[in-house]
Short mmCIF file of C-alpha atoms in Angstrom, two decimals:
data_model
loop_
_atom_site.label_atom_id
_atom_site.label_comp_id
_atom_site.label_asym_id
_atom_site.label_seq_id
_atom_site.Cartn_x
_atom_site.Cartn_y
_atom_site.Cartn_z
CA MET A 18 150.11 172.84 -123.44
CA GLU A 19 151.82 171.04 -126.32
CA THR A 20 155.42 169.95 -126.64
CA ASN A 21 157.41 170.89 -129.69
CA THR A 22 156.46 167.56 -131.24
CA GLY A 23 152.78 168.53 -131.05
CA LYS A 24 151.37 165.14 -130.04
CA LYS A 25 153.99 163.28 -127.99
CA VAL A 26 156.26 163.94 -125.05
CA ARG A 27 159.82 163.09 -126.03
CA PHE A 28 161.47 161.32 -123.09
CA GLY A 29 165.13 160.95 -122.29
CA ILE A 30 166.15 158.44 -119.64
CA ILE A 31 169.19 159.20 -117.52
CA GLY A 32 170.50 155.95 -116.07
CA ILE A 33 169.61 152.74 -117.90
CA GLY A 34 170.36 150.18 -115.23
CA ASN A 35 167.74 148.02 -113.53
CA MET A 36 164.86 150.50 -113.49
CA GLY A 37 165.91 152.73 -116.38
CA SER A 38 166.01 149.84 -118.84
CA SER A 39 162.57 148.70 -117.67
CA HIS A 40 161.16 152.20 -118.17
CA ALA A 41 162.73 152.36 -121.61
CA LYS A 42 160.81 149.31 -122.74
CA SER A 43 157.57 150.73 -121.35
CA LEU A 44 158.01 154.04 -123.15
CA ILE A 45 158.69 152.25 -126.42
CA ASP A 46 155.76 149.86 -126.23
CA ASN A 47 153.00 150.99 -123.90
CA ILE A 48 152.70 154.71 -123.14
CA ALA A 49 150.33 156.64 -125.41
CA GLY A 50 151.45 160.20 -125.96
CA ALA A 51 155.07 159.41 -125.12
CA THR A 52 158.10 158.40 -127.12
CA LEU A 53 161.64 157.50 -126.08
CA THR A 54 164.13 159.59 -128.03
CA ALA A 55 167.36 159.44 -125.97
CA VAL A 56 169.15 157.67 -123.14
CA SER A 57 172.22 158.48 -121.10
CA ASP A 58 174.53 156.42 -118.91
CA VAL A 59 178.08 156.88 -117.67
CA ARG A 60 178.77 153.18 -118.24
CA GLN A 61 179.76 152.25 -121.77
CA GLU A 62 178.40 148.72 -121.37
CA ARG A 63 174.92 150.11 -120.78
CA LEU A 64 175.18 152.34 -123.85
CA ASP A 65 176.26 149.25 -125.78
CA TRP A 66 173.18 147.48 -124.43
CA ALA A 67 171.02 150.37 -125.61
CA ALA A 68 172.55 150.20 -129.07
CA GLY A 69 171.41 146.60 -129.42
CA ALA A 70 168.18 146.58 -127.42
CA LEU A 71 166.54 149.93 -128.23
CA PRO A 72 165.31 151.29 -131.56
CA GLU A 73 168.02 152.71 -133.77
CA GLN A 74 166.59 156.23 -133.60
CA VAL A 75 167.07 156.46 -129.82
CA LYS A 76 170.12 158.66 -129.29
CA ARG A 77 172.78 157.67 -126.76
CA TYR A 78 174.81 160.01 -124.56
CA ALA A 79 177.56 159.36 -122.03
CA ASP A 80 177.03 162.78 -120.45
CA PRO A 81 173.51 163.55 -119.13
CA LYS A 82 174.05 167.26 -119.78
CA GLU A 83 174.57 166.50 -123.46
CA LEU A 84 171.20 164.75 -123.48
CA MET A 85 169.54 167.69 -121.73
CA ARG A 86 170.83 170.29 -124.17
CA SER A 87 170.49 168.09 -127.26
CA GLY A 88 167.04 169.37 -128.22
CA GLU A 89 165.96 165.73 -128.54
CA VAL A 90 163.85 165.59 -125.37
CA ASP A 91 161.00 167.42 -123.65
CA ALA A 92 161.22 165.47 -120.40
CA VAL A 93 163.78 163.41 -118.51
CA LEU A 94 163.23 160.34 -116.38
CA ILE A 95 166.05 160.16 -113.83
CA ALA A 96 166.89 156.59 -112.79
CA THR A 97 170.42 157.00 -111.47
CA PRO A 98 171.82 156.21 -108.00
CA HIS A 99 169.98 158.21 -105.34
CA TYR A 100 172.50 160.97 -104.67
CA ASP A 101 172.21 162.24 -108.23
CA HIS A 102 168.43 162.69 -108.32
CA PRO A 103 168.26 166.27 -106.97
CA THR A 104 171.32 167.51 -108.86
CA LEU A 105 170.17 166.14 -112.21
CA ALA A 106 166.60 167.34 -111.67
CA MET A 107 167.74 170.89 -110.97
CA GLU A 108 169.95 170.86 -114.06
CA ALA A 109 167.05 169.59 -116.17
CA PHE A 110 164.82 172.42 -114.97
CA GLN A 111 167.48 174.88 -116.07
CA TYR A 112 167.25 173.40 -119.57
CA GLY A 113 163.47 173.83 -119.55
CA LEU A 114 162.67 170.14 -119.23
CA HIS A 115 159.90 168.32 -117.39
CA VAL A 116 161.28 165.93 -114.75
CA LEU A 117 160.21 162.53 -113.45
CA ILE A 118 162.52 161.04 -110.82
CA GLU A 119 162.80 157.51 -109.52
CA LYS A 120 162.37 156.94 -105.81
CA PRO A 121 163.73 157.98 -103.39
CA ALA A 122 163.75 161.70 -104.06
CA GLY A 123 167.35 161.81 -102.85
CA VAL A 124 169.50 160.75 -99.93
CA TYR A 125 169.13 163.73 -97.59
CA THR A 126 166.31 166.23 -97.26
CA LYS A 127 168.48 169.34 -97.62
CA ALA A 128 169.19 168.49 -101.26
CA VAL A 129 165.58 167.47 -101.88
CA ARG A 130 164.31 170.71 -100.40
CA GLN A 131 166.58 172.62 -102.78
CA MET A 132 165.24 170.51 -105.65
CA ASN A 133 161.67 171.28 -104.60
CA GLU A 134 162.42 174.99 -104.55
CA ALA A 135 163.83 174.76 -108.07
CA ALA A 136 160.78 172.76 -109.16
CA ALA A 137 158.41 175.39 -107.75
CA LYS A 138 160.15 178.05 -109.80
CA ALA A 139 160.11 175.81 -112.89
CA ALA A 140 156.38 175.23 -112.43
CA GLU A 141 155.84 178.94 -113.10
CA SER A 142 156.97 178.18 -116.66
CA GLY A 143 154.66 175.18 -116.93
CA LEU A 144 157.22 172.47 -116.20
CA VAL A 145 155.93 169.27 -114.55
CA PHE A 146 157.74 167.49 -111.70
CA GLY A 147 156.81 163.95 -110.66
CA ILE A 148 158.20 161.01 -108.72
CA MET A 149 157.89 157.30 -109.45
CA TYR A 150 155.71 156.38 -106.47
CA ASN A 151 154.02 153.61 -108.42
CA GLN A 152 152.37 152.08 -105.35
CA ARG A 153 150.04 155.08 -105.24
CA THR A 154 148.31 153.47 -108.23
CA ASN A 155 147.56 150.29 -106.25
CA PRO A 156 143.78 150.01 -105.64
CA LEU A 157 144.42 148.66 -102.11
CA TYR A 158 146.20 151.79 -100.98
CA ARG A 159 143.97 154.15 -102.91
CA LYS A 160 140.92 152.65 -101.19
CA LEU A 161 142.69 152.73 -97.81
CA ARG A 162 143.44 156.43 -98.26
CA ASP A 163 139.83 157.08 -99.26
CA LEU A 164 138.47 155.29 -96.18
CA ILE A 165 140.77 157.13 -93.79
CA LEU A 166 140.59 160.63 -95.26
CA SER A 167 136.80 160.42 -95.65
CA GLY A 168 136.49 159.80 -91.91
CA GLU A 169 135.23 156.19 -92.01
CA LEU A 170 137.88 155.08 -89.52
CA GLY A 171 137.46 158.10 -87.28
CA GLU A 172 140.47 159.65 -85.60
CA ILE A 173 143.58 157.52 -85.98
CA ARG A 174 145.02 156.06 -82.78
CA ARG A 175 147.75 153.71 -84.00
CA THR A 176 149.58 152.75 -87.19
CA ASN A 177 151.65 149.58 -87.44
CA TRP A 178 153.47 148.40 -90.56
CA ILE A 179 155.49 145.19 -90.58
CA ILE A 180 157.21 144.99 -93.96
CA THR A 181 159.78 142.18 -93.72
CA ASN A 182 159.27 140.47 -97.08
CA TRP A 183 162.13 142.42 -98.72
CA TYR A 184 164.40 139.37 -98.77
CA ARG A 185 167.69 140.17 -100.47
CA SER A 186 170.58 137.72 -100.67
CA GLN A 187 174.24 138.63 -100.43
CA SER A 188 174.54 138.14 -104.18
CA TYR A 189 172.11 141.01 -104.69
CA TYR A 190 174.36 143.36 -102.72
CA ASP A 191 177.44 142.06 -104.52
CA SER A 192 175.89 142.90 -107.90
CA GLY A 193 176.89 146.57 -107.73
CA GLY A 194 179.80 148.42 -106.16
CA TRP A 195 177.67 151.45 -105.21
CA ARG A 196 174.86 149.44 -103.68
CA ALA A 197 174.38 149.39 -99.89
CA THR A 198 177.21 151.80 -99.11
CA TRP A 199 177.03 155.19 -97.41
CA GLU A 200 178.93 156.87 -100.21
CA GLY A 201 177.20 155.13 -103.10
CA GLU A 202 173.60 154.73 -101.96
CA GLY A 203 173.30 156.65 -98.70
CA GLY A 204 171.49 153.87 -96.88
CA GLY A 205 170.11 150.37 -97.08
CA VAL A 206 166.61 148.95 -96.70
CA LEU A 207 165.11 152.37 -95.86
CA LEU A 208 166.57 154.05 -98.96
CA ASN A 209 166.27 151.18 -101.43
CA GLN A 210 163.40 148.88 -100.56
CA ASP A 211 161.12 150.95 -98.30
CA PRO A 212 160.61 154.35 -99.97
CA HIS A 213 157.20 153.24 -101.24
CA GLN A 214 156.02 152.11 -97.80
CA LEU A 215 157.38 155.21 -96.09
CA ASP A 216 155.47 157.30 -98.63
CA LEU A 217 152.28 155.27 -98.29
CA TRP A 218 152.49 155.34 -94.49
CA GLN A 219 151.99 159.10 -94.50
CA TRP A 220 150.03 159.42 -97.79
CA THR A 221 147.22 157.00 -96.85
CA THR A 222 146.82 158.35 -93.32
CA GLY A 223 147.38 162.03 -94.08
CA MET A 224 149.67 162.19 -91.04
CA MET A 225 153.37 162.76 -90.46
CA PRO A 226 154.82 161.91 -87.03
CA LYS A 227 156.00 164.67 -84.74
CA ARG A 228 158.92 162.60 -83.41
CA ILE A 229 160.66 159.27 -83.99
CA ARG A 230 162.78 156.84 -81.95
CA ALA A 231 164.40 154.25 -84.18
CA PHE A 232 166.76 151.32 -83.79
CA CYS A 233 168.69 150.50 -86.94
CA SER A 234 171.05 147.54 -87.24
CA PHE A 235 173.87 147.99 -89.73
CA GLY A 236 175.12 144.85 -91.46
CA LYS A 237 173.20 142.62 -89.07
CA THR A 238 172.28 139.89 -91.56
CA ARG A 239 174.30 140.86 -94.65
CA ASN A 240 177.88 141.90 -95.28
CA ILE A 241 177.04 145.57 -95.88
CA GLU A 242 177.75 148.78 -93.96
CA VAL A 243 174.25 150.27 -94.07
CA GLU A 244 171.01 149.37 -92.30
CA ASP A 245 169.45 145.99 -93.05
CA ASP A 246 167.07 145.75 -90.06
CA VAL A 247 164.98 148.58 -88.56
CA THR A 248 162.40 149.02 -85.81
CA ALA A 249 161.01 152.54 -85.42
CA TYR A 250 158.47 153.94 -82.96
CA VAL A 251 156.68 157.19 -83.83
CA GLU A 252 154.35 159.63 -82.10
CA TYR A 253 151.80 161.89 -83.82
CA GLU A 254 150.49 165.31 -82.91
CA ASN A 255 147.06 163.94 -81.99
CA GLY A 256 148.51 161.45 -79.50
CA ALA A 257 148.48 158.47 -81.86
CA THR A 258 151.50 156.17 -82.00
CA GLY A 259 153.00 153.99 -84.69
CA LEU A 260 155.51 151.27 -85.40
CA PHE A 261 157.50 150.53 -88.55
CA VAL A 262 159.45 147.26 -88.76
CA THR A 263 161.49 146.24 -91.78
CA THR A 264 164.38 143.98 -92.79
CA VAL A 265 165.96 142.24 -95.79
CA GLY A 266 167.07 139.16 -93.87
CA GLU A 267 163.91 137.25 -92.96
CA ALA A 268 162.25 134.45 -94.90
CA PRO A 269 159.35 134.12 -95.11
CA GLY A 270 158.56 137.75 -94.52
CA THR A 271 155.38 139.62 -93.64
CA ASN A 272 153.66 142.63 -95.19
CA ARG A 273 150.90 143.82 -92.86
CA PHE A 274 149.71 147.40 -92.45
CA GLU A 275 147.24 147.95 -89.61
CA ILE A 276 145.61 151.26 -88.73
CA SER A 277 143.42 151.61 -85.63
CA GLY A 278 140.94 154.41 -85.09
CA ASP A 279 137.89 155.40 -83.08
CA ASN A 280 135.65 153.36 -85.40
CA GLY A 281 137.70 150.13 -85.49
CA LYS A 282 140.75 149.05 -87.45
CA ILE A 283 141.73 148.49 -91.07
CA VAL A 284 144.20 145.79 -92.10
CA VAL A 285 145.98 145.54 -95.44
CA GLU A 286 147.50 142.11 -95.91
CA ASP A 287 147.65 139.42 -98.60
CA ASP A 288 146.22 141.83 -101.19
CA LYS A 289 143.05 142.27 -99.12
CA LEU A 290 141.53 145.23 -97.29
CA THR A 291 139.64 144.27 -94.13
CA PHE A 292 137.74 146.79 -92.03
CA TRP A 293 136.95 145.61 -88.50
CA ARG A 294 134.20 148.19 -88.01
CA LEU A 295 132.72 149.04 -84.64
CA ARG A 296 128.95 149.46 -84.59
CA THR A 297 129.42 152.14 -81.92
CA PRO A 298 132.59 154.29 -81.98
CA GLU A 299 134.86 153.34 -79.09
CA PRO A 300 134.75 156.78 -77.36
CA GLU A 301 130.95 156.74 -77.40
CA PHE A 302 130.79 153.12 -76.17
CA ASN A 303 133.24 153.87 -73.38
CA ALA A 304 131.25 156.91 -72.25
CA THR A 305 127.90 155.12 -72.15
CA TYR A 306 128.54 151.43 -71.33
CA LYS A 307 127.82 150.47 -67.72
CA GLY A 308 128.25 146.69 -67.81
CA GLY A 309 131.84 146.35 -66.60
CA PHE A 310 133.34 143.76 -68.92
CA GLY A 311 132.28 144.28 -72.53
CA GLN A 312 133.28 145.86 -75.78
CA PRO A 313 131.65 147.39 -78.84
CA GLU A 314 129.96 145.13 -81.36
CA CYS A 315 132.37 144.63 -84.26
CA TRP A 316 131.68 143.72 -87.90
CA LYS A 317 134.33 142.17 -90.13
CA CYS A 318 133.93 143.87 -93.50
CA GLU A 319 135.88 142.72 -96.54
CA ILE A 320 136.16 145.95 -98.49
CA PRO A 321 135.76 145.48 -102.26
CA VAL A 322 138.83 146.61 -104.17
CA GLU A 323 139.50 146.62 -107.89
CA ASN A 324 141.39 143.57 -109.15
CA GLY A 325 145.07 143.84 -109.87
CA SER A 326 147.78 146.13 -108.60
CA GLY A 327 146.85 149.20 -110.65
CA GLY A 328 148.92 150.88 -113.32
CA GLN A 329 152.16 150.71 -111.31
CA HIS A 330 155.20 152.14 -113.17
CA GLU A 331 153.37 152.44 -116.46
CA GLY A 332 150.47 154.10 -114.67
CA ILE A 333 152.80 156.78 -113.35
CA LEU A 334 154.36 157.19 -116.80
CA ARG A 335 150.92 157.62 -118.40
CA ASN A 336 149.81 160.07 -115.74
CA PHE A 337 153.00 162.11 -116.03
CA THR A 338 152.68 162.18 -119.82
CA ASN A 339 149.08 163.35 -119.55
CA ALA A 340 150.09 165.96 -116.99
CA VAL A 341 152.53 167.41 -119.54
CA LEU A 342 150.13 167.22 -122.47
CA HIS A 343 146.75 167.86 -120.85
CA ARG A 344 147.39 169.18 -117.32
CA GLU A 345 146.08 165.99 -115.73
CA PRO A 346 146.67 166.13 -111.94
CA LEU A 347 149.70 164.15 -110.85
CA ILE A 348 149.23 160.99 -108.84
CA ALA A 349 152.67 161.50 -107.31
CA PRO A 350 153.89 165.12 -107.39
CA GLY A 351 157.66 165.28 -107.11
CA LYS A 352 157.55 167.74 -104.24
CA GLU A 353 155.95 165.05 -102.04
CA GLY A 354 159.06 162.87 -102.21
CA ILE A 355 160.53 164.75 -99.26
CA HIS A 356 158.00 163.28 -96.80
CA GLY A 357 159.07 159.65 -97.00
CA LEU A 358 162.72 160.68 -97.10
CA MET A 359 162.20 162.77 -93.97
CA LEU A 360 161.03 159.61 -92.19
CA SER A 361 164.05 157.55 -93.24
CA ASN A 362 166.47 160.39 -92.42
CA ALA A 363 164.87 160.68 -88.99
CA MET A 364 165.25 156.94 -88.39
CA HIS A 365 168.93 157.06 -89.29
CA LEU A 366 169.54 160.14 -87.17
CA SER A 367 167.74 158.62 -84.19
CA SER A 368 169.93 155.53 -84.33
CA TRP A 369 173.12 157.54 -84.84
CA THR A 370 172.38 159.80 -81.88
CA ASP A 371 170.69 157.10 -79.77
CA GLY A 372 167.75 159.36 -79.01
CA TRP A 373 164.49 160.93 -80.11
CA VAL A 374 164.37 162.99 -83.31
CA GLU A 375 161.80 165.74 -83.79
CA LEU A 376 160.24 166.34 -87.21
CA PRO A 377 161.03 168.21 -89.33
CA ILE A 378 164.58 167.03 -88.73
CA ASP A 379 167.68 169.14 -88.32
CA GLU A 380 168.91 168.81 -91.91
CA GLU A 381 172.40 170.07 -91.18
CA ALA A 382 172.83 167.62 -88.29
CA TYR A 383 171.73 164.75 -90.50
CA LEU A 384 174.08 165.69 -93.31
CA GLU A 385 176.98 166.07 -90.88
CA LYS A 386 176.38 162.58 -89.47
CA LEU A 387 176.03 161.08 -92.96
CA ASN A 388 179.27 162.67 -94.12
CA GLU A 389 181.01 161.34 -91.01
CA ARG A 390 180.02 157.81 -91.98
CA ILE A 391 181.21 158.29 -95.51
CA LYS A 392 184.54 159.74 -94.37
CA GLN A 393 185.13 157.15 -91.65
CA SER A 394 184.07 154.14 -93.71
CA THR A 395 186.65 151.37 -93.90
CA PHE A 396 184.23 148.96 -95.53
CA VAL A 397 185.65 147.23 -98.60
CA LYS A 398 182.96 145.79 -100.76
CA LYS A 399 183.67 142.58 -102.61
CA THR A 400 181.70 142.51 -105.82
CA GLY A 401 181.62 140.44 -108.90
CA THR A 402 180.85 141.79 -112.32
CA GLU A 403 178.57 144.84 -112.25
CA ALA A 404 175.15 143.39 -113.07
CA THR A 405 171.82 144.70 -114.27
CA LEU A 406 169.10 142.67 -112.57
CA ASN A 407 165.52 141.86 -113.51
CA VAL A 408 163.45 144.02 -111.15
CA SER A 409 159.98 142.75 -112.12
CA GLY A 410 157.95 141.75 -109.08
CA THR A 411 160.40 143.27 -106.58
CA HIS A 412 158.54 146.50 -105.67
#
């Protein structure tokens, strides 16, 4: 399949704030087969920034629909606040455009499910739908997924992820009026910082929980109305259990992902992949050992992993471009964005109802509870000047 430019995919970026401006620079400088031809933002100051920072030929639009129907683009990269992702994606499909959305896929799964249905219909016309899950390009997590799905770890028994190195100061939250509010962002650490980990949690293991019991603290360490500290316990269909712990208020923080199985455990920490491999699988050892005290012989194996963190955002951009031009399989299909969002929605709903939540969640119940928080909010956010921050090294 070729675009109407023959050789390059013409990208339009909708939302040129923190991430959108970073993607713009990548498309201009580093992505073979792609070119940036237009940007859109509802804020005049960002369009003024684009006028000075981007090449003169890049068109600027205040209305994203004007960009979509301009004839200037073949694909859109949506980097707006979360609520707008599904709506803008569905509009773009109607204009016959390929779509790449920033994470998370949206705020609530009902809207994302509708987006996925529209994307499935658009795919019949050859349109490509992707999501910016750049951590799927990280060699650590790619190798972890390979080890687990190939059966090296055996059946999974437990998954534990402590991800508390998302330190964010109050000044970060004060940098934008929409940030960390129910109406503007739809959540806190789960919706902003953790979408990658929530995706990787299920992507690397190939497992979604069957139910979740979560404890979210709202405004515990920061003057915000959404969650800034979360502990969630999950149960899987095969009897395995899991724990997910995250916060923005601890320093120094920890990032440790540990998966236990019949054949030992794998730990991802400090950019290393360590496999504590049992010489004899635990079920076999347990069935045959007669010595009372004792345990299987265990080998500590440092698993070789490619250097670096992979292609990251530019890797996803290249892959998406090649998917449009050459039908290269997507690293992060857009339809898979609903899985991580389902986990965060379930954690919110569990805390709001103070009970267990079965997966898939009751989408209407979640949306009702979310709308209640928006309607009942009395939180007044004190912000300074709306700021665009340097996001390098923060994800």
